[in-house]
Coordinates of C-alpha atoms in Angstrom, one line a residue:
M1 CA -2.3 -27.7 -12.9
I2 CA -5.4 -27.9 -10.7
L3 CA -3.2 -29.2 -7.8
D4 CA -0.9 -26.3 -8.2
Y5 CA -3.6 -23.8 -8.1
N6 CA -5.3 -25.3 -5.0
R7 CA -1.8 -25.2 -3.2
G8 CA -1.5 -21.4 -3.9
K9 CA -5.2 -20.7 -3.4
A10 CA -4.9 -21.4 0.5
G11 CA -2.7 -18.4 0.9
V12 CA -5.2 -16.1 -0.8
D13 CA -7.9 -17.5 1.3
Q14 CA -6.1 -16.9 4.5
L15 CA -5.2 -13.5 3.4
D16 CA -9.0 -12.7 2.8
Q17 CA -9.9 -14.3 6.0
N18 CA -7.4 -12.3 8.1
I19 CA -8.1 -9.0 6.2
D20 CA -11.9 -9.5 6.8
E21 CA -11.4 -9.4 10.6
F22 CA -10.5 -5.8 10.4
T23 CA -11.1 -3.9 7.3
C24 CA -11.5 -0.6 6.0
R25 CA -13.9 -1.5 3.2
R26 CA -17.2 0.5 2.8
K27 CA -20.2 -0.2 0.6
T28 CA -19.6 1.5 -2.8
V29 CA -20.2 0.9 -6.5
R30 CA -17.1 2.9 -7.8
W31 CA -14.7 0.4 -8.8
P32 CA -11.6 2.7 -8.1
M33 CA -12.7 3.0 -4.2
I34 CA -13.0 -0.7 -4.1
V35 CA -9.6 -1.1 -5.4
F36 CA -8.2 1.6 -3.0
Y37 CA -9.7 -0.2 0.0
N38 CA -8.3 -3.5 -1.0
V39 CA -4.9 -2.0 -1.6
L40 CA -5.0 -0.2 2.0
D41 CA -6.3 -3.5 3.6
V42 CA -3.5 -5.5 2.1
G43 CA -0.8 -3.1 2.5
C44 CA -1.8 -2.6 6.2
Y45 CA -1.8 -6.4 6.7
N46 CA 1.7 -6.8 5.2
A47 CA 3.1 -4.1 7.3
Y48 CA 1.7 -5.6 10.3
L49 CA 3.4 -8.8 9.4
I50 CA 6.6 -7.2 9.0
L51 CA 6.5 -5.3 12.2
K52 CA 5.1 -8.4 14.0
A53 CA 8.4 -10.2 13.2
Q54 CA 10.3 -7.7 14.9
N55 CA 7.8 -7.3 17.8
P56 CA 6.0 -10.4 18.6
N57 CA 3.7 -8.8 21.2
L58 CA 2.1 -6.4 18.5
Q59 CA -1.6 -6.6 18.4
R60 CA -3.0 -6.0 15.0
K61 CA -6.0 -4.1 16.4
V62 CA -3.6 -1.6 18.0
F63 CA -1.4 -1.4 15.0
I64 CA -4.3 -0.7 12.8
K65 CA -5.4 2.2 15.2
Q66 CA -2.0 3.6 15.0
V67 CA -1.9 3.6 11.3
A68 CA -5.3 5.2 11.0
F69 CA -4.1 8.0 13.4
Q70 CA -1.0 8.6 11.6
L71 CA -2.9 8.8 8.3
T72 CA -5.5 11.3 9.5
E73 CA -3.5 13.3 12.1
K74 CA -2.3 16.1 9.7
H75 CA -5.7 16.6 8.1
A76 CA -7.4 16.6 11.4
K77 CA -5.0 19.4 12.8
I78 CA -5.6 21.5 9.5
R79 CA -9.2 21.0 9.8
H80 CA -9.3 22.1 13.6
A81 CA -7.2 25.1 12.9
Q82 CA -9.7 26.2 10.1
N83 CA -12.8 25.5 12.1
N84 CA -12.7 26.4 15.8
H85 CA -16.1 24.6 16.3
L86 CA -14.5 21.0 16.5
P87 CA -13.8 19.4 19.7
Q88 CA -10.4 20.2 21.2
P89 CA -8.9 16.6 21.6
V90 CA -9.0 16.4 17.8

């Protein structure tokens, strides 16, 4: 039982190590936010692995920036339309 646990634990440790390199986690005491950050990190990493299989030259940092832009673009445009004091490149 212990050997089986140790075999599977390596994958979890590797995932944690890869996620810690580029993470969206922030310091918070609210457990739903901790769960949300973890789901976002793991989901983004899994999506990166899927796309990396199709495009071996894809860099993780570039992929994360694209995901972040796509997740915030709509909100930024709405906010810019409501508030003309924001910089134009938003």
